[in-house]
CSV table of C-alpha atoms and ligand atoms in Angstrom, one decimal:
chain,number,residue,atom,x,y,z
A,1,MET,CA,-22.6,-158.5,-36.4
A,2,PHE,CA,-24.2,-158.2,-32.9
A,3,TYR,CA,-26.2,-155.0,-33.7
A,4,ASN,CA,-29.7,-155.8,-34.7
A,5,ALA,CA,-31.2,-152.8,-36.6
A,6,ALA,CA,-34.6,-154.6,-36.9
A,7,MET,CA,-35.0,-154.1,-33.1
A,8,GLU,CA,-34.7,-150.2,-33.3
A,9,PHE,CA,-38.5,-149.8,-32.9
A,10,ASP,CA,-38.3,-152.1,-29.9
A,11,ARG,CA,-35.5,-150.1,-28.3
A,12,ASP,CA,-37.3,-146.8,-29.0
A,13,LEU,CA,-40.3,-148.1,-27.2
A,14,ASN,CA,-38.0,-149.3,-24.4
A,15,VAL,CA,-36.8,-145.7,-23.9
A,16,ALA,CA,-40.4,-144.4,-24.0
A,17,LEU,CA,-41.5,-146.9,-21.4
A,18,VAL,CA,-38.7,-146.3,-18.9
A,19,ARG,CA,-39.2,-142.6,-19.2
A,20,ALA,CA,-42.9,-142.9,-18.5
A,21,PHE,CA,-42.4,-145.5,-15.7
A,22,TRP,CA,-39.6,-143.5,-14.0
A,23,PRO,CA,-39.7,-139.9,-15.1
A,24,ASP,CA,-37.1,-138.6,-12.6
A,25,PRO,CA,-33.7,-139.7,-11.3
A,26,VAL,CA,-34.8,-140.4,-7.6
A,27,PRO,CA,-34.3,-142.7,-6.0
A,28,PRO,CA,-31.0,-143.6,-7.7
A,29,ARG,CA,-31.6,-146.8,-9.7
A,30,ARG,CA,-29.6,-149.7,-11.1
A,31,GLY,CA,-30.3,-151.6,-14.3
A,32,TRP,CA,-29.1,-154.9,-15.7
A,33,GLU,CA,-29.1,-156.0,-19.3
A,34,MET,CA,-28.7,-159.7,-18.9
A,35,LEU,CA,-28.0,-160.4,-22.6
A,36,ALA,CA,-26.3,-157.3,-23.8
A,37,ALA,CA,-24.7,-158.1,-27.1
A,38,THR,CA,-23.3,-154.6,-28.0
A,39,GLY,CA,-25.0,-153.0,-25.0
A,40,VAL,CA,-27.0,-150.7,-27.3
A,41,ARG,CA,-30.3,-151.2,-25.4
A,42,GLY,CA,-28.9,-150.5,-21.9
A,43,LEU,CA,-26.8,-147.6,-23.2
A,44,ARG,CA,-29.8,-146.0,-24.8
A,45,LEU,CA,-31.6,-146.3,-21.5
A,46,VAL,CA,-28.7,-144.6,-19.6
A,47,GLU,CA,-28.3,-141.9,-22.2
A,48,GLU,CA,-31.9,-141.1,-23.1
A,49,THR,CA,-33.7,-141.5,-19.8
A,50,ASP,CA,-33.0,-140.0,-16.3
A,51,ALA,CA,-33.9,-143.3,-14.6
A,52,PHE,CA,-30.4,-144.8,-13.9
A,53,GLU,CA,-27.3,-144.0,-11.9
A,54,ALA,CA,-25.7,-147.3,-12.7
A,55,PHE,CA,-26.2,-150.1,-15.3
A,56,ALA,CA,-24.6,-153.5,-15.6
A,57,PHE,CA,-24.3,-155.6,-18.7
A,58,THR,CA,-23.6,-159.3,-19.1
A,59,GLU,CA,-22.7,-161.1,-22.3
A,60,ARG,CA,-21.2,-164.5,-22.9
A,61,THR,CA,-19.8,-164.4,-26.5
A,62,PRO,CA,-16.2,-163.2,-26.4
A,63,ALA,CA,-16.4,-161.2,-29.6
A,64,ALA,CA,-19.5,-159.4,-28.4
A,65,VAL,CA,-18.0,-158.7,-25.0
A,66,ALA,CA,-15.1,-156.9,-26.7
A,67,VAL,CA,-17.5,-154.6,-28.6
A,68,LEU,CA,-19.6,-154.1,-25.5
A,69,GLU,CA,-16.6,-153.0,-23.4
A,70,GLN,CA,-15.5,-150.7,-26.1
A,71,ASN,CA,-19.0,-149.1,-26.4
A,72,LEU,CA,-19.2,-148.6,-22.6
A,73,HIS,CA,-15.8,-147.0,-22.6
A,74,GLU,CA,-16.6,-144.7,-25.5
A,75,SER,CA,-19.9,-143.6,-23.9
A,76,GLY,CA,-17.9,-141.9,-21.1
A,77,HIS,CA,-20.7,-142.6,-18.5
A,78,ALA,CA,-19.8,-143.4,-15.0
A,79,GLY,CA,-21.5,-146.3,-13.3
A,80,LEU,CA,-21.4,-148.7,-16.2
A,81,SER,CA,-20.0,-152.2,-15.9
A,82,ALA,CA,-19.6,-155.2,-18.2
A,83,ARG,CA,-19.2,-158.8,-17.2
A,84,ALA,CA,-18.3,-161.7,-19.5
A,85,ALA,CA,-20.6,-164.2,-17.9
A,86,ASP,CA,-23.3,-166.7,-18.3
A,87,ALA,CA,-26.5,-164.8,-17.4
A,88,THR,CA,-28.3,-167.9,-16.2
A,89,ARG,CA,-25.9,-167.9,-13.2
A,90,PRO,CA,-27.2,-165.9,-10.2
A,91,TRP,CA,-26.0,-162.4,-9.7
A,92,ALA,CA,-26.0,-160.9,-6.2
A,93,SER,CA,-29.6,-161.0,-4.9
A,94,HIS,CA,-32.0,-158.1,-5.0
A,95,VAL,CA,-29.7,-155.4,-6.3
A,96,PHE,CA,-31.4,-154.2,-9.5
A,97,ASP,CA,-34.4,-152.0,-10.0
A,98,TYR,CA,-34.7,-152.9,-13.7
A,99,VAL,CA,-33.8,-156.2,-15.4
A,100,ASP,CA,-33.9,-156.6,-19.1
A,101,LEU,CA,-34.1,-160.1,-20.6
A,102,ASP,CA,-33.8,-160.1,-24.4
A,103,PRO,CA,-32.7,-163.5,-25.7
A,104,PHE,CA,-32.6,-165.1,-29.1
A,105,GLY,CA,-35.2,-167.8,-28.5
A,106,THR,CA,-36.8,-168.5,-25.1
A,107,PRO,CA,-36.2,-166.5,-22.0
A,108,VAL,CA,-37.2,-169.4,-19.7
A,109,PRO,CA,-33.6,-170.4,-18.6
A,110,PHE,CA,-32.9,-166.8,-17.5
A,111,ILE,CA,-36.0,-166.0,-15.6
A,112,PRO,CA,-34.9,-167.3,-12.1
A,113,ALA,CA,-31.7,-165.3,-12.2
A,114,ALA,CA,-33.7,-162.2,-13.4
A,115,LEU,CA,-36.2,-162.4,-10.6
A,116,ASP,CA,-33.6,-163.1,-7.9
A,117,ALA,CA,-31.6,-160.1,-9.0
A,118,LEU,CA,-34.6,-157.7,-8.9
A,119,ARG,CA,-35.2,-155.5,-5.8
A,120,GLU,CA,-38.5,-156.0,-3.9
A,121,VAL,CA,-40.0,-153.3,-6.1
A,122,GLY,CA,-38.9,-152.9,-9.7
A,123,LEU,CA,-39.5,-153.4,-13.4
A,124,LEU,CA,-38.8,-156.5,-15.5
A,125,ALA,CA,-38.7,-156.6,-19.3
A,126,VAL,CA,-38.8,-159.9,-21.1
A,127,THR,CA,-38.7,-160.8,-24.8
A,128,ALA,CA,-39.4,-164.2,-26.4
A,129,THR,CA,-38.6,-165.1,-30.0
A,130,ASP,CA,-39.4,-168.8,-29.9
A,131,MET,CA,-42.6,-168.1,-31.7
A,132,PRO,CA,-42.9,-171.6,-33.3
A,133,VAL,CA,-43.2,-172.9,-29.8
A,134,LEU,CA,-45.4,-170.1,-28.4
A,135,THR,CA,-47.8,-170.3,-31.5
A,136,GLY,CA,-48.3,-174.0,-31.4
A,137,VAL,CA,-46.1,-175.3,-34.3
A,138,ALA,CA,-44.3,-177.3,-31.6
A,139,ARG,CA,-47.2,-177.8,-29.2
A,140,ARG,CA,-45.5,-180.3,-26.9
A,141,VAL,CA,-42.4,-178.2,-26.5
A,142,ALA,CA,-44.6,-175.4,-25.3
A,143,GLN,CA,-46.1,-177.7,-22.6
A,144,VAL,CA,-42.6,-178.7,-21.4
A,145,ARG,CA,-41.1,-175.1,-21.6
A,146,TYR,CA,-44.0,-172.9,-20.5
A,147,GLY,CA,-46.4,-175.5,-18.9
A,148,ALA,CA,-49.1,-174.4,-21.3
A,149,TRP,CA,-50.9,-175.4,-24.5
A,150,PRO,CA,-50.6,-172.8,-27.3
A,151,VAL,CA,-53.1,-171.8,-30.0
A,152,ARG,CA,-52.5,-172.4,-33.7
A,153,GLY,CA,-53.4,-169.8,-36.3
A,154,SER,CA,-54.1,-166.1,-36.3
A,155,GLN,CA,-54.7,-166.0,-32.5
A,156,GLY,CA,-51.5,-167.8,-31.8
A,157,PRO,CA,-49.2,-164.7,-31.3
A,158,GLU,CA,-51.5,-163.1,-28.6
A,159,ALA,CA,-51.9,-166.5,-27.0
A,160,GLY,CA,-48.1,-166.9,-27.0
A,161,LEU,CA,-47.7,-163.5,-25.3
A,162,ARG,CA,-50.3,-164.6,-22.7
A,163,ILE,CA,-48.5,-167.9,-22.1
A,164,LEU,CA,-45.2,-166.1,-21.5
A,165,ILE,CA,-46.9,-163.7,-19.1
A,166,ALA,CA,-48.6,-166.5,-17.2
A,167,HIS,CA,-45.3,-168.3,-16.8
A,168,LEU,CA,-43.6,-165.1,-15.5
A,169,VAL,CA,-46.4,-164.4,-13.1
A,170,ARG,CA,-46.3,-168.0,-11.7
A,171,GLU,CA,-42.5,-167.8,-11.3
A,172,GLY,CA,-43.0,-164.6,-9.4
A,173,VAL,CA,-45.6,-166.1,-7.1
A,174,ALA,CA,-43.1,-168.9,-6.3
A,175,ARG,CA,-40.8,-166.1,-5.0
A,176,SER,CA,-43.6,-164.2,-3.2
A,177,ARG,CA,-43.5,-161.6,-5.9
A,178,GLU,CA,-46.5,-160.0,-7.6
A,179,LEU,CA,-45.7,-159.4,-11.3
A,180,THR,CA,-48.2,-157.2,-13.2
A,181,PRO,CA,-48.0,-156.5,-16.9
A,182,VAL,CA,-47.9,-152.8,-17.7
A,183,LEU,CA,-47.3,-153.3,-21.4
A,184,GLY,CA,-47.4,-156.5,-23.4
A,185,TYR,CA,-47.2,-156.7,-27.2
A,186,VAL,CA,-46.7,-158.8,-30.2
A,187,HIS,CA,-44.4,-157.5,-32.9
A,188,ASP,CA,-42.9,-159.0,-36.0
A,189,HIS,CA,-41.2,-162.3,-34.9
A,190,TYR,CA,-41.4,-161.8,-31.1
A,191,VAL,CA,-43.4,-160.9,-28.1
A,192,ARG,CA,-42.3,-158.7,-25.3
A,193,VAL,CA,-43.7,-157.7,-21.9
A,194,TYR,CA,-42.9,-155.2,-19.2
A,195,LEU,CA,-44.0,-156.1,-15.7
A,196,SER,CA,-44.0,-154.1,-12.5
A,197,VAL,CA,-42.7,-156.2,-9.6
A,198,ARG,CA,-43.8,-155.9,-6.0
A,199,PRO,CA,-43.9,-158.1,-2.9
A,200,TRP,CA,-46.9,-160.4,-2.9
A,201,SER,CA,-49.8,-158.5,-1.4
A,202,LYS,CA,-52.9,-160.6,-2.3
A,203,ALA,CA,-54.7,-162.7,0.3
A,204,PRO,CA,-53.9,-166.4,0.2
A,205,GLY,CA,-56.2,-168.3,-2.2
A,206,VAL,CA,-57.0,-165.3,-4.4
A,207,PRO,CA,-57.0,-166.8,-7.8
A,208,LEU,CA,-54.7,-165.4,-10.5
A,209,PRO,CA,-56.3,-164.3,-13.8
A,210,VAL,CA,-54.8,-167.3,-15.5
A,211,GLY,CA,-56.7,-170.0,-17.4
A,212,ASP,CA,-58.0,-171.4,-20.7
A,213,PRO,CA,-59.4,-168.5,-22.8
A,214,SER,CA,-61.9,-170.8,-24.5
A,215,GLU,CA,-63.7,-171.0,-21.1
A,216,VAL,CA,-64.2,-167.3,-20.7
A,217,PRO,CA,-68.0,-166.8,-21.0
A,218,GLU,CA,-69.0,-164.6,-23.9
A,219,GLY,CA,-65.4,-163.9,-24.9
A,220,PRO,CA,-64.1,-164.2,-28.5
A,221,GLU,CA,-64.1,-167.7,-29.8
A,222,ILE,CA,-60.7,-169.5,-29.7
A,223,ARG,CA,-60.1,-171.5,-32.9
A,224,GLY,CA,-58.7,-175.0,-33.0
A,225,SER,CA,-58.9,-177.9,-30.6
A,226,GLY,CA,-58.0,-177.2,-27.0
A,227,PRO,CA,-57.2,-177.3,-24.3
A,228,PHE,CA,-55.4,-174.0,-24.4
A,229,GLY,CA,-53.3,-172.3,-21.8
A,230,PRO,CA,-53.2,-171.8,-18.9
A,231,MET,CA,-52.5,-168.3,-20.1
A,232,TRP,CA,-52.8,-164.8,-18.7
A,233,LEU,CA,-56.4,-163.5,-19.0
A,234,GLY,CA,-55.8,-160.2,-17.2
A,235,PRO,CA,-55.0,-156.8,-18.7
A,236,LEU,CA,-52.0,-156.3,-21.0
A,237,PHE,CA,-51.8,-152.6,-20.4
A,238,ASP,CA,-51.6,-150.1,-17.5
A,239,PRO,CA,-53.8,-147.4,-19.2
A,240,GLY,CA,-52.2,-144.5,-17.2
A,241,LEU,CA,-48.7,-145.6,-18.2
A,242,VAL,CA,-49.8,-146.1,-21.8
A,243,ALA,CA,-51.3,-142.7,-21.9
A,244,ARG,CA,-48.0,-141.2,-20.8
A,245,LEU,CA,-45.8,-142.9,-23.4
A,246,ALA,CA,-44.3,-140.3,-25.7
A,247,ILE,CA,-42.1,-140.7,-28.8
A,248,PRO,CA,-38.5,-139.9,-27.7
A,249,ARG,CA,-36.8,-137.1,-29.7
A,250,THR,CA,-34.0,-139.6,-30.3
A,251,ALA,CA,-36.3,-142.3,-31.7
A,252,ALA,CA,-34.8,-144.2,-34.7
A,253,ARG,CA,-38.3,-145.1,-36.0
A,254,PRO,CA,-40.6,-142.3,-34.8
A,255,ARG,CA,-43.4,-143.0,-37.3
A,256,ASP,CA,-43.6,-146.8,-36.4
A,257,LEU,CA,-43.6,-146.0,-32.7
A,258,GLY,CA,-46.3,-143.3,-33.1
A,259,GLN,CA,-48.6,-145.6,-35.0
A,260,PHE,CA,-48.0,-148.3,-32.4
A,261,LEU,CA,-48.7,-146.0,-29.5
A,262,ASP,CA,-51.9,-144.7,-31.1
A,263,ARG,CA,-53.1,-148.3,-31.4
A,264,VAL,CA,-52.2,-149.5,-27.9
A,265,ARG,CA,-53.8,-146.4,-26.4
A,266,GLU,CA,-57.0,-147.3,-28.2
A,267,GLU,CA,-57.0,-150.9,-27.2
A,268,SER,CA,-56.0,-150.2,-23.6
A,269,ARG,CA,-59.5,-148.8,-23.2
A,270,ALA,CA,-61.0,-152.3,-24.0
A,271,ASP,CA,-58.3,-154.5,-22.6
A,272,ARG,CA,-59.9,-157.9,-22.8
A,273,PRO,CA,-58.3,-161.2,-23.9
A,274,PHE,CA,-58.4,-161.7,-27.7
A,275,TYR,CA,-60.3,-159.9,-30.4
A,276,TYR,CA,-62.9,-160.1,-33.1
A,277,GLU,CA,-62.4,-159.7,-36.9
A,278,PRO,CA,-65.0,-158.8,-39.5
A,279,ASN,CA,-63.9,-161.7,-41.7
A,280,THR,CA,-64.1,-164.4,-39.1
A,281,LEU,CA,-67.5,-163.0,-37.8
A,282,ALA,CA,-68.8,-163.2,-41.3
A,283,SER,CA,-67.7,-166.8,-41.8
A,284,ASP,CA,-69.0,-167.9,-38.3
A,285,LEU,CA,-72.4,-166.2,-38.9
A,286,HIS,CA,-72.6,-167.2,-42.6
A,287,LEU,CA,-72.9,-163.6,-43.7
A,288,GLN,CA,-72.4,-162.9,-47.4
A,289,GLU,CA,-69.9,-160.1,-46.7
A,290,PRO,CA,-67.9,-159.1,-43.7
A,291,PRO,CA,-69.3,-156.1,-41.9
A,292,SER,CA,-67.3,-152.9,-42.2
A,293,LEU,CA,-64.8,-152.6,-39.3
A,294,ALA,CA,-65.6,-148.9,-38.8
A,295,ALA,CA,-69.4,-149.5,-38.7
A,296,LEU,CA,-69.2,-152.4,-36.4
A,297,VAL,CA,-66.8,-150.6,-34.0
A,298,GLN,CA,-69.2,-147.6,-34.0
A,299,ALA,CA,-72.3,-149.8,-33.4
A,300,ILE,CA,-70.6,-151.4,-30.4
A,301,ARG,CA,-69.7,-148.1,-29.0
A,302,THR,CA,-73.2,-146.8,-29.5
A,303,GLU,CA,-74.5,-149.6,-27.3
A,304,GLY,CA,-72.3,-148.3,-24.5
A,305,PHE,CA,-69.4,-150.8,-24.6
A,306,ALA,CA,-65.7,-150.0,-24.8
A,307,VAL,CA,-64.0,-151.0,-28.0
A,308,GLY,CA,-60.7,-150.4,-29.6
A,309,ARG,CA,-58.7,-151.7,-32.6
A,310,THR,CA,-55.7,-153.8,-31.5
A,311,HIS,CA,-52.0,-153.6,-32.5
A,312,VAL,CA,-52.0,-157.4,-32.9
A,313,ARG,CA,-53.9,-157.4,-36.2
A,314,PRO,CA,-54.9,-154.4,-38.3
A,315,SER,CA,-58.5,-155.4,-38.9
A,316,ALA,CA,-59.2,-156.7,-35.4
A,317,PHE,CA,-60.7,-155.1,-32.3
A,318,ARG,CA,-61.1,-155.8,-28.6
A,319,THR,CA,-64.3,-155.0,-26.8
A,320,THR,CA,-66.0,-155.3,-23.4
A,321,ALA,CA,-69.2,-156.3,-25.3
A,322,PRO,CA,-70.3,-159.9,-24.9
A,323,ARG,CA,-69.9,-162.1,-27.9
A,324,SER,CA,-73.6,-162.4,-28.4
A,325,VAL,CA,-73.9,-158.6,-28.7
A,326,VAL,CA,-71.0,-158.4,-31.2
A,327,GLN,CA,-72.6,-161.1,-33.3
A,328,ARG,CA,-76.1,-159.4,-33.1
A,329,LEU,CA,-74.6,-156.1,-34.3
A,330,ALA,CA,-72.6,-157.8,-37.1
A,331,ARG,CA,-75.7,-159.6,-38.3
A,332,GLY,CA,-77.7,-156.3,-38.1
A,333,LEU,CA,-75.1,-154.5,-40.3
A,334,ALA,CA,-75.2,-157.3,-42.8
A,335,ASP,CA,-79.1,-157.2,-42.9
A,336,ALA,CA,-79.0,-153.5,-43.4
A,337,ARG,CA,-77.0,-153.7,-46.6
B,401,SAM,C1,-30.8,-161.0,-28.8
B,401,SAM,S1,-29.2,-160.7,-28.4
B,401,SAM,C2,-29.3,-159.3,-27.3
B,401,SAM,C3,-29.7,-158.1,-28.0
B,401,SAM,C4,-29.6,-156.9,-27.1
B,401,SAM,N1,-30.4,-157.0,-25.9
B,401,SAM,C5,-30.1,-155.6,-27.9
B,401,SAM,O1,-31.2,-155.1,-27.6
B,401,SAM,O2,-29.4,-155.3,-28.8
B,401,SAM,C6,-28.9,-162.0,-27.3
B,401,SAM,C7,-27.4,-162.0,-26.8
B,401,SAM,O3,-27.3,-162.9,-25.7
B,401,SAM,C8,-26.1,-163.6,-25.7
B,401,SAM,N2,-26.2,-164.8,-24.8
B,401,SAM,C9,-26.8,-165.9,-25.2
B,401,SAM,N3,-26.7,-166.8,-24.1
B,401,SAM,C10,-26.1,-166.1,-23.1
B,401,SAM,C11,-25.8,-166.5,-21.7
B,401,SAM,N4,-26.2,-167.7,-21.2
B,401,SAM,N5,-25.3,-165.6,-21.0
B,401,SAM,C12,-24.9,-164.3,-21.5
B,401,SAM,N6,-25.1,-164.0,-22.7
B,401,SAM,C13,-25.8,-164.8,-23.6
B,401,SAM,C14,-25.8,-163.8,-27.1
B,401,SAM,O4,-24.4,-163.9,-27.4
B,401,SAM,C15,-26.4,-162.5,-27.8
B,401,SAM,O5,-25.4,-161.5,-27.9
């Protein structure tokens, strides 16, 4: 009842990410799964990585707590603890290296407790499943909840991810913390991001890469009527970390994870906000047929720009090329037919 098999891919990736972020057991680390349900996520991290010497779990629903306690007991690991508690309430300050926030719906009410519980340097993982809000079906709710205007339509999920990241980054700044995404992604009915956490190191007044994506010069066009954001306009990926992600031997969905990793490695080399699609380029430029994705990607690369297909949509790509170059090449391919 509390075990969600649809999230197996997500937990496989969680294991891969923690292994790549913290490949060895020193220094001894502590993790906290704020919304634990059965505890399967945290237990997999304890069992399948070397990162943690202790792991705490909180869960509010009594029936889930009973299963959680049983699972921790049966695992036989030392250093595990379960608490039947409301995770929005503060825990002792600055005691965890890793905090995982994986709610049904919005993570917003849990973010202060998560940040306050993290040590000065650490890793924060946050999921949001309130996609109607983050993708603009409930536009005003997004403004109230995340302080941002979402994007409707096909660009909505990436915009939702970037709205969540901007919210987290600003909450970090309010606590003199610098939060940097190391992997942010859109999958099925949710978005999730891993952020490294450090004490604030930037000079006062240095602007955050947060804003309205429709104002980025020569970026992909954002459809619909704005304003949009403010949202995160910086990178979604730490390319070094992404390169080190490996499919765990224990993965429940190794094929899905392998395909995802191939794609994020590709797009991490052209990590710009939003993407282009042959179909939308064709309709914007009044081309009779969309250009071939492979031919367009090759043409952009030949001009010396970075380009990579994105995990967000199968036919879409990110690139460092300005919009005018992408449009010129798309037109050229159409003329050559
Ligand atoms: C999406 S599930 C967690 C799934 C789990 N992280 C996993 O990977 O399998 C969210 C859980 O949060 C619990 N929950 C909701 N509000 C809570 C609160 N304020 N404090 C503690 N637990 C809460 C729910 O009972 C539910 O079991």
